Tab-separated table of C-alpha atoms in Angstrom:
chain	number	residue	atom	x	y	z
A	260	MET	CA	0.046	0.077	-0.054
A	261	SER	CA	1.300	3.481	-0.924
A	262	ARG	CA	1.659	6.215	1.870
A	263	SER	CA	0.524	9.666	1.267
A	264	PRO	CA	3.417	12.139	1.230
A	265	GLN	CA	4.054	14.394	4.109
A	266	PHE	CA	4.135	17.917	3.356
A	267	PHE	CA	6.112	20.567	4.830
A	268	TYR	CA	5.582	24.347	4.739
A	269	ALA	CA	7.591	27.370	5.630
A	270	THR	CA	6.079	30.173	7.720
A	271	ALA	CA	6.399	33.965	6.882
A	272	PRO	CA	9.065	35.718	8.799
A	273	LEU	CA	8.088	37.069	12.185
A	274	PRO	CA	10.072	38.881	15.022
A	275	CYS	CA	12.277	36.420	17.007
A	276	PRO	CA	11.045	35.697	20.485
A	277	TYR	CA	14.442	35.137	21.814
A	278	LEU	CA	16.797	37.516	20.116
A	279	PRO	CA	15.834	41.184	19.610
A	280	GLY	CA	16.234	42.669	16.131
A	281	ARG	CA	16.029	39.337	14.476
A	282	THR	CA	13.225	37.456	12.394
A	283	GLU	CA	12.214	33.512	12.734
A	284	ARG	CA	10.749	31.462	10.043
A	285	LYS	CA	9.857	27.812	10.927
A	286	VAL	CA	9.171	24.721	8.783
A	287	VAL	CA	5.841	23.183	9.849
A	288	THR	CA	4.012	20.063	9.226
A	289	GLU	CA	0.643	18.496	10.232
A	290	LEU	CA	0.546	15.678	12.741
A	291	GLY	CA	-2.447	13.477	12.451
A	292	GLY	CA	-3.973	10.116	11.523
A	293	THR	CA	-2.843	6.691	12.936
A	294	GLY	CA	0.795	7.631	12.074
A	295	ALA	CA	0.983	10.689	14.400
A	296	GLU	CA	2.850	9.100	17.099
A	297	ALA	CA	5.507	7.512	14.855
A	298	LEU	CA	5.937	10.604	12.796
A	299	HIS	CA	6.321	12.762	15.925
A	300	ASP	CA	8.974	10.491	17.352
A	301	ARG	CA	11.026	10.622	14.163
A	302	LEU	CA	10.483	14.403	13.931
A	303	SER	CA	11.533	15.007	17.564
A	304	ARG	CA	14.854	12.923	17.116
A	305	GLY	CA	15.332	15.429	13.943
A	306	GLY	CA	15.055	18.572	16.278
A	307	PHE	CA	11.273	19.450	15.895
A	308	ARG	CA	9.075	20.482	18.493
A	309	ARG	CA	5.298	20.230	18.991
A	310	SER	CA	2.422	22.946	19.306
A	311	HIS	CA	-1.209	21.559	19.013
A	312	ASN	CA	-1.129	19.261	16.098
A	313	ILE	CA	1.783	20.831	14.249
A	314	ALA	CA	5.386	19.990	14.383
A	315	TYR	CA	7.900	22.772	13.708
A	316	ALA	CA	11.605	23.670	13.514
A	317	PRO	CA	13.335	26.894	12.841
A	318	VAL	CA	14.747	27.688	9.487
A	319	CYS	CA	15.926	31.074	9.984
A	320	HIS	CA	18.118	32.678	7.106
A	321	GLY	CA	21.811	32.830	8.296
A	322	CYS	CA	21.001	32.039	11.961
A	323	ARG	CA	21.526	28.675	13.837
A	324	SER	CA	21.088	29.920	17.380
A	325	CYS	CA	18.194	27.602	18.216
A	326	ILE	CA	20.047	24.278	19.122
A	327	PRO	CA	17.728	21.201	20.072
A	328	ILE	CA	18.998	19.727	23.541
A	329	ARG	CA	18.006	16.952	25.435
A	330	ILE	CA	18.914	15.357	28.999
A	331	VAL	CA	20.567	11.907	29.096
A	332	VAL	CA	18.814	10.336	31.948
A	333	ALA	CA	21.107	7.740	32.745
A	334	GLU	CA	24.118	9.979	33.029
A	335	PHE	CA	22.397	12.764	34.516
A	336	THR	CA	23.856	14.074	37.941
A	337	PRO	CA	22.121	17.012	39.726
A	338	SER	CA	24.217	19.919	40.410
A	339	ARG	CA	24.706	21.098	44.192
A	340	THR	CA	22.055	23.975	43.375
A	341	GLN	CA	19.647	21.450	41.757
A	342	ARG	CA	20.000	19.434	44.718
A	343	ARG	CA	19.244	22.259	46.946
A	344	ILE	CA	16.090	23.041	44.671
A	345	ALA	CA	14.979	19.430	45.091
A	346	ALA	CA	15.122	19.576	48.759
A	347	LEU	CA	13.346	22.802	49.083
A	348	ASN	CA	10.589	21.407	47.048
A	349	THR	CA	10.172	17.989	49.099
A	350	GLY	CA	6.578	18.329	49.920
A	351	ILE	CA	5.511	18.913	46.277
A	352	ARG	CA	3.422	16.246	44.780
A	353	ALA	CA	3.110	15.582	41.117
A	354	TYR	CA	0.075	14.385	39.324
A	355	GLU	CA	0.121	12.998	35.668
A	356	MET	CA	-3.462	14.344	34.527
A	357	PRO	CA	-5.074	13.751	31.045
A	358	PRO	CA	-4.787	16.955	28.761
A	359	ARG	CA	-7.871	18.632	29.866
A	360	ALA	CA	-7.910	22.312	30.481
A	361	THR	CA	-9.349	23.497	33.978
A	362	SER	CA	-10.133	26.881	35.043
A	363	GLU	CA	-7.638	26.406	37.858
A	364	GLN	CA	-4.867	25.832	35.566
A	365	PHE	CA	-5.764	28.783	33.348
A	366	LEU	CA	-5.875	31.196	36.260
A	367	LEU	CA	-2.293	29.945	37.284
A	368	PHE	CA	-1.352	30.067	33.555
A	369	GLN	CA	-2.477	33.769	33.331
A	370	ARG	CA	-0.733	34.857	36.518
A	371	TYR	CA	2.463	33.322	35.429
A	372	GLN	CA	2.152	35.024	31.687
A	373	HIS	CA	1.527	38.402	33.293
A	374	ALA	CA	4.380	38.344	35.740
A	375	ARG	CA	7.018	36.751	33.462
A	376	HIS	CA	5.870	37.532	29.912
A	377	GLY	CA	3.467	40.576	30.035
A	378	GLU	CA	4.261	41.769	26.777
A	379	GLY	CA	4.299	38.301	24.987
A	380	ASP	CA	1.465	37.072	22.910
A	381	MET	CA	0.610	34.409	25.273
A	382	ALA	CA	-0.457	36.860	27.860
A	383	SER	CA	-3.460	37.838	25.974
A	384	MET	CA	-4.639	34.160	25.472
A	385	SER	CA	-8.307	33.564	26.269
A	386	PHE	CA	-9.400	30.256	28.138
A	387	TYR	CA	-10.281	28.839	24.785
A	388	ASP	CA	-6.843	29.507	23.449
A	389	TYR	CA	-5.224	27.677	26.463
A	390	ARG	CA	-7.649	24.924	26.103
A	391	ALA	CA	-6.629	24.484	22.503
A	392	MET	CA	-2.840	24.570	23.687
A	393	VAL	CA	-3.454	21.826	26.100
A	394	GLU	CA	-6.029	19.649	24.273
A	395	ASP	CA	-5.143	19.905	20.784
A	396	THR	CA	-2.910	16.802	20.615
A	397	PRO	CA	-2.612	13.960	18.244
A	398	ILE	CA	-0.235	11.905	20.462
A	399	GLU	CA	0.027	10.541	24.341
A	400	THR	CA	0.180	13.808	26.182
A	401	TRP	CA	0.028	14.762	30.072
A	402	LEU	CA	-0.472	17.802	31.968
A	403	VAL	CA	1.657	17.272	35.104
A	404	GLU	CA	0.140	19.204	37.904
A	405	TYR	CA	2.261	20.098	40.994
A	406	ARG	CA	0.654	20.796	43.987
A	407	ASP	CA	1.723	21.938	47.489
A	408	ALA	CA	0.865	20.237	50.902
A	409	SER	CA	-2.477	22.111	50.972
A	410	ASP	CA	-3.362	20.926	47.479
A	411	ARG	CA	-2.793	24.258	46.009
A	412	LEU	CA	-1.973	24.114	42.226
A	413	ILE	CA	1.368	25.897	41.969
A	414	GLY	CA	2.739	24.589	38.766
A	415	ALA	CA	2.161	22.484	35.703
A	416	CYS	CA	3.985	21.227	32.627
A	417	LEU	CA	2.464	19.972	29.370
A	418	THR	CA	4.465	16.996	28.639
A	419	ASP	CA	4.571	14.732	25.544
A	420	ARG	CA	5.568	10.966	25.773
A	421	LEU	CA	8.117	9.906	22.969
A	422	GLY	CA	9.209	6.439	22.027
A	423	ASP	CA	12.655	7.350	23.508
A	424	GLY	CA	11.837	10.075	26.227
A	425	LEU	CA	9.753	12.595	27.568
A	426	SER	CA	9.291	16.037	26.088
A	427	ALA	CA	8.593	19.094	28.075
A	428	VAL	CA	6.510	21.106	25.741
A	429	TYR	CA	5.321	24.208	27.976
A	430	SER	CA	5.584	24.743	31.987
A	431	PHE	CA	4.304	27.404	34.048
A	432	PHE	CA	4.094	27.938	37.803
A	433	ALA	CA	3.194	30.408	40.447
A	434	PRO	CA	5.161	33.656	40.075
A	435	ASP	CA	5.078	34.403	43.900
A	436	LEU	CA	7.217	31.060	44.556
A	437	ALA	CA	9.968	32.188	42.442
A	438	ARG	CA	12.577	31.324	45.165
A	439	ARG	CA	11.394	27.794	44.885
A	440	SER	CA	12.800	27.405	41.279
A	441	LEU	CA	9.769	25.470	40.143
A	442	GLY	CA	10.782	25.330	36.377
A	443	THR	CA	14.027	23.616	37.461
A	444	GLN	CA	11.997	21.449	39.890
A	445	SER	CA	9.770	20.566	37.189
A	446	ILE	CA	12.534	19.325	34.698
A	447	LEU	CA	14.136	17.402	37.839
A	448	TRP	CA	10.900	15.443	38.085
A	449	LEU	CA	10.765	14.763	34.534
A	450	VAL	CA	14.068	13.150	34.715
A	451	GLU	CA	13.292	10.972	37.568
A	452	ARG	CA	9.799	9.895	35.818
A	453	ALA	CA	11.814	9.086	32.695
A	454	ARG	CA	14.015	6.979	34.507
A	455	GLU	CA	11.276	4.879	36.199
A	456	LEU	CA	9.657	4.293	32.517
A	457	GLY	CA	13.012	3.287	31.385
A	458	LEU	CA	13.227	6.258	28.838
A	459	PRO	CA	16.736	7.552	27.931
A	460	TYR	CA	16.030	11.147	27.294
A	461	VAL	CA	14.189	14.169	28.319
A	462	TYR	CA	13.764	16.698	25.627
A	463	LEU	CA	14.032	20.356	26.577
A	464	GLY	CA	13.247	22.084	23.152
A	465	TYR	CA	15.675	24.638	21.939
A	466	TRP	CA	18.846	26.148	23.839
A	467	VAL	CA	19.571	29.637	22.633
A	468	PRO	CA	23.133	30.397	23.866
A	469	GLU	CA	22.753	34.152	23.446
A	470	SER	CA	19.406	34.179	25.351
A	471	PRO	CA	19.598	34.772	29.002
A	472	LYS	CA	16.123	33.258	29.607
A	473	MET	CA	17.269	30.114	27.801
A	474	ALA	CA	20.352	29.552	29.514
A	475	TYR	CA	18.914	27.355	32.182
A	476	LYS	CA	18.898	24.480	29.919
A	477	ALA	CA	22.690	24.286	29.781
A	478	ARG	CA	22.874	23.998	33.538
A	479	PHE	CA	21.799	20.095	33.445
A	480	ARG	CA	24.189	17.614	33.218
A	481	ARG	CA	24.731	15.703	30.999
A	482	THR	CA	23.189	16.909	27.848
A	483	GLN	CA	23.360	16.466	24.154
A	484	VAL	CA	22.763	18.917	21.455
A	485	LEU	CA	21.787	18.006	17.805
A	486	ALA	CA	24.333	19.069	15.225
A	487	GLY	CA	25.146	18.007	11.882
A	488	GLY	CA	22.216	15.677	12.085
A	489	ALA	CA	23.744	13.624	15.127
A	490	TRP	CA	23.113	14.215	18.793
A	491	VAL	CA	26.316	14.901	20.417
A	492	ASP	CA	27.685	15.701	23.844
A	493	ARG	CA	27.105	19.445	24.580
A	494	GLU	CA	30.191	19.916	26.842
A	495	THR	CA	32.486	18.598	23.896
A	496	MET	CA	30.767	20.469	21.111
A	497	PHE	CA	30.976	23.927	22.672
A	498	ASP	CA	33.580	25.877	24.230
A	499	PRO	CA	32.985	28.242	27.140
A	500	GLN	CA	32.087	30.867	24.536
A	501	HIS	CA	29.467	28.642	22.946
A	502	THR	CA	31.450	28.629	19.810
A	503	ALA	CA	30.899	25.315	17.847
A	504	ILE	CA	34.078	23.224	17.339
A	505	GLU	CA	34.650	20.025	15.408
A	506	ARG	CA	34.157	16.774	17.229
A	507	THR	CA	33.295	13.209	16.374
A	508	PRO	CA	29.463	12.514	17.104
A	509	ILE	CA	29.301	10.213	20.006
A	510	THR	CA	25.808	8.797	19.387
A	511	SER	CA	22.908	9.553	16.819
A	512	ALA	CA	19.368	8.987	17.058
């Protein structure tokens, strides 16, 4: 039986959300039908990300600043700071919920957006926009809720299940609890959950070395980045100034 072709499209240029003064373009394709899971797996290993029922990757002219990055679960060792964050959040409970939007989640999402990204497009999202972000998924997806001892929702992470790992799609948390570093805590939880499930990787999306707000992704050890079509050790691929240097790929997916 012949298989229908997969079509890819390029978006129009838009302002870059990470680097001021630059524009971004993406290549996108639709995820749907019985082959959505397998296609999403292949594209994720190739550096694509998911939004709703679309997979996308940056194709910006003259710019390669967005670098796909993933944590190698078996070799992950938390830093001293990350161990302190985990200890600080010992009482937090995590629940893997189906991808169903609730008003409680949305109120927290709004507080987070207005406090952290007040001028961004997501700050103006309605409940219906939020529901689409959470519920429009053709693959296995969870909304991991993080609750404190009083059962108050203090954070959430939209998470995709892949054949070889977990993918952190989007996370948000209570802005008044910034000192608890709940974004880092969410990733630490995903690493342990992937370990329990026997999955080798946690995908963090794109690391942008020039963007301060994306710097946290490089603080996890050990990580791999996608370069030249192969996943390679980040520490051997980049010098301290984040300049690419030639190395023999240690692994590929």
